[in-house]
mmCIF file with all atom_site columns, C-alpha atoms in Angstrom:
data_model
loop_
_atom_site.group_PDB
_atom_site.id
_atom_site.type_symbol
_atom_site.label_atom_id
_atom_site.label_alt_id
_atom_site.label_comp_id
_atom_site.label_asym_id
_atom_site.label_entity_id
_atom_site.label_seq_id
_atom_site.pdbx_PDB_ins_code
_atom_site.Cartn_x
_atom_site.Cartn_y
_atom_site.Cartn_z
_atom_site.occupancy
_atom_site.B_iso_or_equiv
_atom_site.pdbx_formal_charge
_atom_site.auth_seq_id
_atom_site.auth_comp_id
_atom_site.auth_asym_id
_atom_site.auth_atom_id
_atom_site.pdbx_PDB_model_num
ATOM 1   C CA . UNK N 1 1   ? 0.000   0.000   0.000   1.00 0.00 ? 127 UNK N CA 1
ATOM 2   C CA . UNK N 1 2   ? 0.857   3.501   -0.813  1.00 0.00 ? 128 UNK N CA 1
ATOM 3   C CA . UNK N 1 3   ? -0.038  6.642   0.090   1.00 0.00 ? 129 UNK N CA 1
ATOM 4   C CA . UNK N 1 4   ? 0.478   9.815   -1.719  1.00 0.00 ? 130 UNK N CA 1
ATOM 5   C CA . UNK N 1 5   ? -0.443  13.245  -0.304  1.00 0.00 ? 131 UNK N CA 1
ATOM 6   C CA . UNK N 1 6   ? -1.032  16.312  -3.184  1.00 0.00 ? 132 UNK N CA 1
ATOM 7   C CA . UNK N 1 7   ? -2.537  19.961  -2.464  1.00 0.00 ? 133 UNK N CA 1
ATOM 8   C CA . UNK N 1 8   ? -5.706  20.611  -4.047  1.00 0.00 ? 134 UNK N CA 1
ATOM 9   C CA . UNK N 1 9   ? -6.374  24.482  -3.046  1.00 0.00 ? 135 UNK N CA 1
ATOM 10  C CA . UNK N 1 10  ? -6.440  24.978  0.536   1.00 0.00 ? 136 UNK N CA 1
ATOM 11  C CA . UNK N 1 11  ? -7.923  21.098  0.960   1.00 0.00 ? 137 UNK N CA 1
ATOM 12  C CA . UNK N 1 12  ? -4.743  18.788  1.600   1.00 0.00 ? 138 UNK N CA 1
ATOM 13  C CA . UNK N 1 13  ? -5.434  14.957  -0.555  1.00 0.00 ? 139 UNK N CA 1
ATOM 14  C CA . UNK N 1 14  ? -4.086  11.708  -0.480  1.00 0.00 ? 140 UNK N CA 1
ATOM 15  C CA . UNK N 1 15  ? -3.969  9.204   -3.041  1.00 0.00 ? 141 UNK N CA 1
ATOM 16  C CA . UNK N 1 16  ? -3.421  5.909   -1.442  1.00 0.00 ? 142 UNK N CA 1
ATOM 17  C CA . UNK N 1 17  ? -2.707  3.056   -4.202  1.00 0.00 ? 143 UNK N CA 1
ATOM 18  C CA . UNK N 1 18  ? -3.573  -0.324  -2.874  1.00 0.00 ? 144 UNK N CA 1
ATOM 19  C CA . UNK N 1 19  ? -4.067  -4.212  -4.443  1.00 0.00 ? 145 UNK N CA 1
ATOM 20  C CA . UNK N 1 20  ? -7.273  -4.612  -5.730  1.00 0.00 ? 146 UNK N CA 1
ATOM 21  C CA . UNK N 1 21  ? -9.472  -6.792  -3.991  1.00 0.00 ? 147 UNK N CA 1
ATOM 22  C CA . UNK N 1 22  ? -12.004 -9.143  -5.123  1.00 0.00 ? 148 UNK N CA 1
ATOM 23  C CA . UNK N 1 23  ? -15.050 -6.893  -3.006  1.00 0.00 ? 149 UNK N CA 1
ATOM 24  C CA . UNK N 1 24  ? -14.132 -3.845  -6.015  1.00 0.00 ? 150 UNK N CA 1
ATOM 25  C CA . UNK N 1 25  ? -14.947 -5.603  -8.780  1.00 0.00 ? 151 UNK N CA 1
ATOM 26  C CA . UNK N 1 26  ? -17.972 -3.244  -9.025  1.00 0.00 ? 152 UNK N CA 1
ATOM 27  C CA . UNK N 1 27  ? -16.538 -0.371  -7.917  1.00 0.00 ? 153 UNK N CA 1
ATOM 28  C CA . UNK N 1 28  ? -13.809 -0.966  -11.292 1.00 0.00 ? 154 UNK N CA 1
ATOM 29  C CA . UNK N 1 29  ? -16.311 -1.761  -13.641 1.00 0.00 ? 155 UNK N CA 1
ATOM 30  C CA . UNK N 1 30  ? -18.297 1.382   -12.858 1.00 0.00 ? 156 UNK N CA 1
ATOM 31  C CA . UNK N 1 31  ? -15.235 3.609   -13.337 1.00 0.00 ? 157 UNK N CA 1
ATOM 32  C CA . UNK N 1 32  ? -14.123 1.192   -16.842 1.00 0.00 ? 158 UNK N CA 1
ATOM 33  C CA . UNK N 1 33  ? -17.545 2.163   -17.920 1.00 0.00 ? 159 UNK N CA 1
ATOM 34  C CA . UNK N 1 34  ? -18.067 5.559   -17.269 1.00 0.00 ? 160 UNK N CA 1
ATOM 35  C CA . UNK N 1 35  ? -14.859 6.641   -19.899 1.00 0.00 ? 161 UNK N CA 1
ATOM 36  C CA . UNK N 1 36  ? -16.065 9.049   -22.933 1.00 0.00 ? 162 UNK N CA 1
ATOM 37  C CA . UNK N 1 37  ? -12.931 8.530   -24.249 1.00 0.00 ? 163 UNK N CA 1
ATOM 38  C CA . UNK N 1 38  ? -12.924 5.104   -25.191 1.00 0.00 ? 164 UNK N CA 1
ATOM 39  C CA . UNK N 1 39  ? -15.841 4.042   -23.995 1.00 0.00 ? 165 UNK N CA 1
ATOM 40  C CA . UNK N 1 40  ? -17.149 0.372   -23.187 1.00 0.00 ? 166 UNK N CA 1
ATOM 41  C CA . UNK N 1 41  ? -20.895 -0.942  -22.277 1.00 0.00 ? 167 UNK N CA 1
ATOM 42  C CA . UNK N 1 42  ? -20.564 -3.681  -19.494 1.00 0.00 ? 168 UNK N CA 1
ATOM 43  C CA . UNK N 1 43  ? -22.108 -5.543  -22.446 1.00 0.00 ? 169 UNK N CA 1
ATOM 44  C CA . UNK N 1 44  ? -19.323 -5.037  -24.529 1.00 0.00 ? 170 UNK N CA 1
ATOM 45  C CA . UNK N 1 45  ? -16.448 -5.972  -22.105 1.00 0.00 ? 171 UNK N CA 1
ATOM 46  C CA . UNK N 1 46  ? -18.853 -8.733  -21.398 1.00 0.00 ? 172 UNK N CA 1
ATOM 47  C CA . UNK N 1 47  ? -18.363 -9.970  -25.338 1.00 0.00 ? 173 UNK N CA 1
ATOM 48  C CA . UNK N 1 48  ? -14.652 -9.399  -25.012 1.00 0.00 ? 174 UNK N CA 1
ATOM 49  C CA . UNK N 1 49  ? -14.916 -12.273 -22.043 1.00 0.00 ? 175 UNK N CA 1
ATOM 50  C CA . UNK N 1 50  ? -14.387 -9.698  -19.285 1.00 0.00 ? 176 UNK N CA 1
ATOM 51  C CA . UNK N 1 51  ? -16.739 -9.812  -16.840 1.00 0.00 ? 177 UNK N CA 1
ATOM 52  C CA . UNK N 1 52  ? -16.638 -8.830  -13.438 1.00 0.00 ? 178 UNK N CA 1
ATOM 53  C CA . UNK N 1 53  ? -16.301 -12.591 -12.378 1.00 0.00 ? 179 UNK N CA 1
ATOM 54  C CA . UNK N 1 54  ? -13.390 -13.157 -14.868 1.00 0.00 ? 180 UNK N CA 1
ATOM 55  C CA . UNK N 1 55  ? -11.449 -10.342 -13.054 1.00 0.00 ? 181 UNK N CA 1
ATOM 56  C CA . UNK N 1 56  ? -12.289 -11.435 -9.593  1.00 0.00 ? 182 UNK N CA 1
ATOM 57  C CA . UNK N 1 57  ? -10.625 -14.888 -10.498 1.00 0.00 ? 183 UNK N CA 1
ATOM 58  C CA . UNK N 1 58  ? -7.807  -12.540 -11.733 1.00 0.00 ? 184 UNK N CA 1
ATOM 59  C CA . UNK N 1 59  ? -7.457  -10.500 -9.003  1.00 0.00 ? 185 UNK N CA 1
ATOM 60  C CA . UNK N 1 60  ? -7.382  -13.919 -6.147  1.00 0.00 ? 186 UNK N CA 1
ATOM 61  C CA . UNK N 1 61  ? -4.426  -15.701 -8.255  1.00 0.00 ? 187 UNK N CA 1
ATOM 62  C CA . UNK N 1 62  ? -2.304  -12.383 -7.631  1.00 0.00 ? 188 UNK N CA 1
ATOM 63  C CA . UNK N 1 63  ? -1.514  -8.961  -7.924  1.00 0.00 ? 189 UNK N CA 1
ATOM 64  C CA . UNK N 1 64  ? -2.360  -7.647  -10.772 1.00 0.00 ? 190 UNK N CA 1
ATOM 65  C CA . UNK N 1 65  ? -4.712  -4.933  -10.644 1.00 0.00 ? 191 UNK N CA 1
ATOM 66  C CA . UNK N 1 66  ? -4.354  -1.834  -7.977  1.00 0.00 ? 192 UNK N CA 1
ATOM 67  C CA . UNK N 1 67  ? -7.012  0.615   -7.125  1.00 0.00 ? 193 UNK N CA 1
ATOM 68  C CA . UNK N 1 68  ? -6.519  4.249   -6.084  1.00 0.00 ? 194 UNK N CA 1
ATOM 69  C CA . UNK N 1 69  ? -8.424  6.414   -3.830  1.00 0.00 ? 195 UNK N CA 1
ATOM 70  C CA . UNK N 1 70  ? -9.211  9.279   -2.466  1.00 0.00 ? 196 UNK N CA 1
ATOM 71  C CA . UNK N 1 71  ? -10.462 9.313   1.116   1.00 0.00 ? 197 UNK N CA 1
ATOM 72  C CA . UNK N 1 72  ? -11.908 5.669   0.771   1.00 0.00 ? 198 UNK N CA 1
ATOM 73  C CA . UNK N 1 73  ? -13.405 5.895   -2.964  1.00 0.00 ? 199 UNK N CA 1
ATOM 74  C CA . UNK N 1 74  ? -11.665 4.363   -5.700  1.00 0.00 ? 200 UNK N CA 1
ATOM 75  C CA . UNK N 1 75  ? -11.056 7.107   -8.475  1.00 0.00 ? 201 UNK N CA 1
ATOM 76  C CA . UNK N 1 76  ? -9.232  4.514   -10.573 1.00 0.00 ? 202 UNK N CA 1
ATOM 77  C CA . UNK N 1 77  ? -7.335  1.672   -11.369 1.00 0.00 ? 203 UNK N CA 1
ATOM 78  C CA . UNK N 1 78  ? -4.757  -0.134  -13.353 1.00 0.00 ? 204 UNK N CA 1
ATOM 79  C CA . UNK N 1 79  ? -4.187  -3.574  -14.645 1.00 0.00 ? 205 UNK N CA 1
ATOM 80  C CA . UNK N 1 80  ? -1.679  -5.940  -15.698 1.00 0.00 ? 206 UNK N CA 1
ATOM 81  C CA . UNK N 1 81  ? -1.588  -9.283  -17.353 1.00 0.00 ? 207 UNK N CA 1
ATOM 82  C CA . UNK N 1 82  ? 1.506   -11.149 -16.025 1.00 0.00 ? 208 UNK N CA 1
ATOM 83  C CA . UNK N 1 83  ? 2.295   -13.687 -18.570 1.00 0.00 ? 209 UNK N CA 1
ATOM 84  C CA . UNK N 1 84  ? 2.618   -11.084 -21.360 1.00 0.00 ? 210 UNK N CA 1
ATOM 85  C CA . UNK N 1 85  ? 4.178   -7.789  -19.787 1.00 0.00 ? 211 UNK N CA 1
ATOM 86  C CA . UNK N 1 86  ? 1.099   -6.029  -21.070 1.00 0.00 ? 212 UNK N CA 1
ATOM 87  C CA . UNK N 1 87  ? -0.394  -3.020  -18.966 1.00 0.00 ? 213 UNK N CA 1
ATOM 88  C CA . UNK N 1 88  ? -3.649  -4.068  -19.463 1.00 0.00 ? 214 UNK N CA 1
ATOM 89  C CA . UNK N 1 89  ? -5.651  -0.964  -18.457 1.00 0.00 ? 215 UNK N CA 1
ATOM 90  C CA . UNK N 1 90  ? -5.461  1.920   -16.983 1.00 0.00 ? 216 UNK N CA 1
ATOM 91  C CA . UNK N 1 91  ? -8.346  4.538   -16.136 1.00 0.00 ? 217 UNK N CA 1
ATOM 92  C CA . UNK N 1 92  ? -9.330  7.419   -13.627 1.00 0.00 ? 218 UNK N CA 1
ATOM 93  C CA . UNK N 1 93  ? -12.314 8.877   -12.930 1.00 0.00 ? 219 UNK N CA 1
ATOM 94  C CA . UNK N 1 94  ? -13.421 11.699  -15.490 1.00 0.00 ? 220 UNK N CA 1
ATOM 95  C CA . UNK N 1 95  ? -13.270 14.152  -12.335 1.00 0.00 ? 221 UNK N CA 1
ATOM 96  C CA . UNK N 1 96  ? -9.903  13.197  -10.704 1.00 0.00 ? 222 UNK N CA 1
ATOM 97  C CA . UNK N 1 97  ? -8.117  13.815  -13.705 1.00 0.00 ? 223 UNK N CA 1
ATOM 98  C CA . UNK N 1 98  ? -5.229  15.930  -13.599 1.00 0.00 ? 224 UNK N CA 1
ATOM 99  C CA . UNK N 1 99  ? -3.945  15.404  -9.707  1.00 0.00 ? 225 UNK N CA 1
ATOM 100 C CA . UNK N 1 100 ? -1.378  12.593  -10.642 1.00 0.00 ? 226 UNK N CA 1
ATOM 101 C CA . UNK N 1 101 ? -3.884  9.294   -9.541  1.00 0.00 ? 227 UNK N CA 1
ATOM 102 C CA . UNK N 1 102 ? -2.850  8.110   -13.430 1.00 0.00 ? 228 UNK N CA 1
ATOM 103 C CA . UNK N 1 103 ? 0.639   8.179   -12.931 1.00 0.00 ? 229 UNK N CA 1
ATOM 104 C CA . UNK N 1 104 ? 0.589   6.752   -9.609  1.00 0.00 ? 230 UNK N CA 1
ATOM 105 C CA . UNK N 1 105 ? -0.821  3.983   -11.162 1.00 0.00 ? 231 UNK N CA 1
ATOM 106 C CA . UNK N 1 106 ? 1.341   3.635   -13.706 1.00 0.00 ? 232 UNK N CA 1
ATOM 107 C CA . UNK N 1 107 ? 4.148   3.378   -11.957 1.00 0.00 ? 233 UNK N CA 1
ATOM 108 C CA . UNK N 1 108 ? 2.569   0.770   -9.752  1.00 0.00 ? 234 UNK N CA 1
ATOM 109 C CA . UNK N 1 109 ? 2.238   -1.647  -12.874 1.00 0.00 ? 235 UNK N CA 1
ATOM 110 C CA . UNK N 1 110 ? 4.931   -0.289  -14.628 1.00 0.00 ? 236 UNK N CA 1
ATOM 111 C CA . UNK N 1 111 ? 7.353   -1.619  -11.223 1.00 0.00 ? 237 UNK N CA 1
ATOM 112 C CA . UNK N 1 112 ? 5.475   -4.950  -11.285 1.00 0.00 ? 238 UNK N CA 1
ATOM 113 C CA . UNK N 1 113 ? 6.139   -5.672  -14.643 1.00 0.00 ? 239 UNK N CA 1
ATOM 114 C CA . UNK N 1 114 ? 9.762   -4.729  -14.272 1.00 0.00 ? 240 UNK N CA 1
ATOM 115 C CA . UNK N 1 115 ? 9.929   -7.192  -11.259 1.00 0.00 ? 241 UNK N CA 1
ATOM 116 C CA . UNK N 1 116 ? 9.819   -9.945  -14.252 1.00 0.00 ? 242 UNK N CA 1
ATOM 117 C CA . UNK N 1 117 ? 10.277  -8.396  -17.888 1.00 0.00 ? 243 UNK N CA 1
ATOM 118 C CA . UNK N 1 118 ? 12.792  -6.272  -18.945 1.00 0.00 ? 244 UNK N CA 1
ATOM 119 C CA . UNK N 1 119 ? 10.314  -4.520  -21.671 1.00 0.00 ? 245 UNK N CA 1
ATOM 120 C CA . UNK N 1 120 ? 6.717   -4.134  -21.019 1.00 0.00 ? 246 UNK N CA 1
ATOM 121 C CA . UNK N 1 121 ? 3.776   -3.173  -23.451 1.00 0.00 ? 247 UNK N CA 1
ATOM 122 C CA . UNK N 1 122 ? 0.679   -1.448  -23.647 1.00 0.00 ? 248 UNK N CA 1
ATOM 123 C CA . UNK N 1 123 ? -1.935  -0.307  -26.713 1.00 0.00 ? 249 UNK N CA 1
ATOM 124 C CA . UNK N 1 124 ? -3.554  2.693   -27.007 1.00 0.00 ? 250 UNK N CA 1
ATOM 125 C CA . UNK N 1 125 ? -5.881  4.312   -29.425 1.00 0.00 ? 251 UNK N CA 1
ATOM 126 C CA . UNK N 1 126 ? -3.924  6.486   -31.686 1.00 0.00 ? 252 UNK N CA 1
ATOM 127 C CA . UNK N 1 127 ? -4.794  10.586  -30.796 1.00 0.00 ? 253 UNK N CA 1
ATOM 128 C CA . UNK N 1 128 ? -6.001  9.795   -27.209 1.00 0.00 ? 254 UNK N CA 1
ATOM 129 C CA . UNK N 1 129 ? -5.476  11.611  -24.714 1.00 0.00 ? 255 UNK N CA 1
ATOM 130 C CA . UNK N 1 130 ? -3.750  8.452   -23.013 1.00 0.00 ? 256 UNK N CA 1
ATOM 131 C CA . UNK N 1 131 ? -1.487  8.408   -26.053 1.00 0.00 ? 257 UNK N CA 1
ATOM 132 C CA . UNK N 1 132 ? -0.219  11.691  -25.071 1.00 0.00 ? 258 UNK N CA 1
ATOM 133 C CA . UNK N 1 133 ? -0.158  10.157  -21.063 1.00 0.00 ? 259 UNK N CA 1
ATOM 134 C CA . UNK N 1 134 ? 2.098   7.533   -22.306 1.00 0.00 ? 260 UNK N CA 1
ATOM 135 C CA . UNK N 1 135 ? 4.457   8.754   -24.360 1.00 0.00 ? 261 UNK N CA 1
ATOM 136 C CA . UNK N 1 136 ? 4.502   11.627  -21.327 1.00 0.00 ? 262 UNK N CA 1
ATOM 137 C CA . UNK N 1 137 ? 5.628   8.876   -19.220 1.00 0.00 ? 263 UNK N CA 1
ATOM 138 C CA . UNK N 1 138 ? 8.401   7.799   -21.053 1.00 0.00 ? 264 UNK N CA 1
ATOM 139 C CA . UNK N 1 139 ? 6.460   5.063   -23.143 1.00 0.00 ? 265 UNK N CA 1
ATOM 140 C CA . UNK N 1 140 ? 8.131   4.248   -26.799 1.00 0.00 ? 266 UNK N CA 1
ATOM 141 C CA . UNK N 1 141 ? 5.400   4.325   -30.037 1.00 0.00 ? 267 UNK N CA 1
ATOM 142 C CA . UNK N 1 142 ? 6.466   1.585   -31.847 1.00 0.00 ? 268 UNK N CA 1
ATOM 143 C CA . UNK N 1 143 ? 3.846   -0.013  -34.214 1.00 0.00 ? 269 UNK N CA 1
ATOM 144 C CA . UNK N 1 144 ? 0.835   0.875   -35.722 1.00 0.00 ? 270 UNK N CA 1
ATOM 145 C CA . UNK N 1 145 ? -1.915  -1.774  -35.010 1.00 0.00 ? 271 UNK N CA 1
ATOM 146 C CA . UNK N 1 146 ? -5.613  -2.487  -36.044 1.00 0.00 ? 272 UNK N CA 1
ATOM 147 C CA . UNK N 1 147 ? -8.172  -0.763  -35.201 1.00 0.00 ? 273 UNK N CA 1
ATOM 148 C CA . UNK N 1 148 ? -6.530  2.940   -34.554 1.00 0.00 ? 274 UNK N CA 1
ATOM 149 C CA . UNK N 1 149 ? -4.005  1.449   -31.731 1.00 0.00 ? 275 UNK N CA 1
ATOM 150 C CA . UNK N 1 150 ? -0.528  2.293   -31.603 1.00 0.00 ? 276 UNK N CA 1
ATOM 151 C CA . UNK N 1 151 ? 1.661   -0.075  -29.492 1.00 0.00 ? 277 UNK N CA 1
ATOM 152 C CA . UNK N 1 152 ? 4.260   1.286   -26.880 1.00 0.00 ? 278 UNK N CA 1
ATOM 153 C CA . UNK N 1 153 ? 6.625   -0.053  -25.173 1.00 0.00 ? 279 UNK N CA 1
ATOM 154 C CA . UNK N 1 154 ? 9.333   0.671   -21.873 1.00 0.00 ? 280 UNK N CA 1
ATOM 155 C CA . UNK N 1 155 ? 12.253  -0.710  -21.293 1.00 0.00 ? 281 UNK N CA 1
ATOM 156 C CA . UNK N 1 156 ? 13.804  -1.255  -17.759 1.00 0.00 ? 282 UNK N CA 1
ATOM 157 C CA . UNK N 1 157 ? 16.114  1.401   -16.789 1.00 0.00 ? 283 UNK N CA 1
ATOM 158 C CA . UNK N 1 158 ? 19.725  0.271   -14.981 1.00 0.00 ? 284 UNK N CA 1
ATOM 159 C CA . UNK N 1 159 ? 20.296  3.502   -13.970 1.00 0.00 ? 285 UNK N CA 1
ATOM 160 C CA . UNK N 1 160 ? 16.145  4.466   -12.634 1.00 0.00 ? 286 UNK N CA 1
ATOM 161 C CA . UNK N 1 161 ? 16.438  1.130   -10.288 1.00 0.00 ? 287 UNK N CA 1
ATOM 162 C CA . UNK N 1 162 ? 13.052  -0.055  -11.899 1.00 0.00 ? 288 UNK N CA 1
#
């Protein structure tokens, strides 16, 4: 568990970054679900096999998904998939944009996946917003795939310590 502490105005905020646990599955479908940018029906993650039992099997074989909140409510989450080096998914709620929850959890998967891969992946729509996130982040473009997504990838850093 982590906790991060960021000024807001006057109000004082912490972030605290914590494994998911099987009891949020609803909590991280209603935040995957209420993106504009895009944006997937429960039905539609459904047809794509993920479901929120699917992810609570996921989330008892191990870490790999981490919530953040703010004061007790989950604001967002991100997601790995071990066996590939992929970050899986990443999203924060519409209105906690901006005060650093999506790098936070970034970094969380991002040091997870370094724990076993030396280069890690991810896919993003081309133009996105999170396009610009990543390659913010240090992320590499690297191939144009189906679909509008681009492909990026990291590669440990010796010196960082990752």
């Amino acid at each position: 568990m982590a906790i991060f502490n960021r000024c807001q105005g006057h109000r004082s905020m912490s972030i605290q970054v914590r494994e998911a646990r099987e009891t949020d599955t609803g909590e991280i479908f209603a935040i995957r679900t209420s993106m504009a940018e895009n944006h997937l029906s429960i039905e539609q993650l459904a047809e794509m096999g993920i479901t929120q039992e699917a992810i609570a099997a996921m989330i008892a074989q191990g870490p790999c998904l981490w919530v953040a909140e703010i004061d007790r409510v989950p604001v967002g989450f991100s997601m790995v998939r071990d066996e590939t080096g992929c970050v899986f998914g990443l999203f924060v709620r519409a209105d906690h944009e901006g005060l650093g929850v999506g790098r936070l959890l970034l970094e969380r998967a991002e040091h997870h996946l370094f724990a076993k891969f030396d280069e890690i992946w991810l896919e993003t729509e081309i133009g996105s917003r999170a396009f610009t996130f990543y390659e913010r982040a240090g992320w590499i473009p690297v191939e144009k795939r189906d679909r509008g997504l681009m492909k990026f990838v990291k590669v440990r850093s010796v010196a960082g310590g990752l």
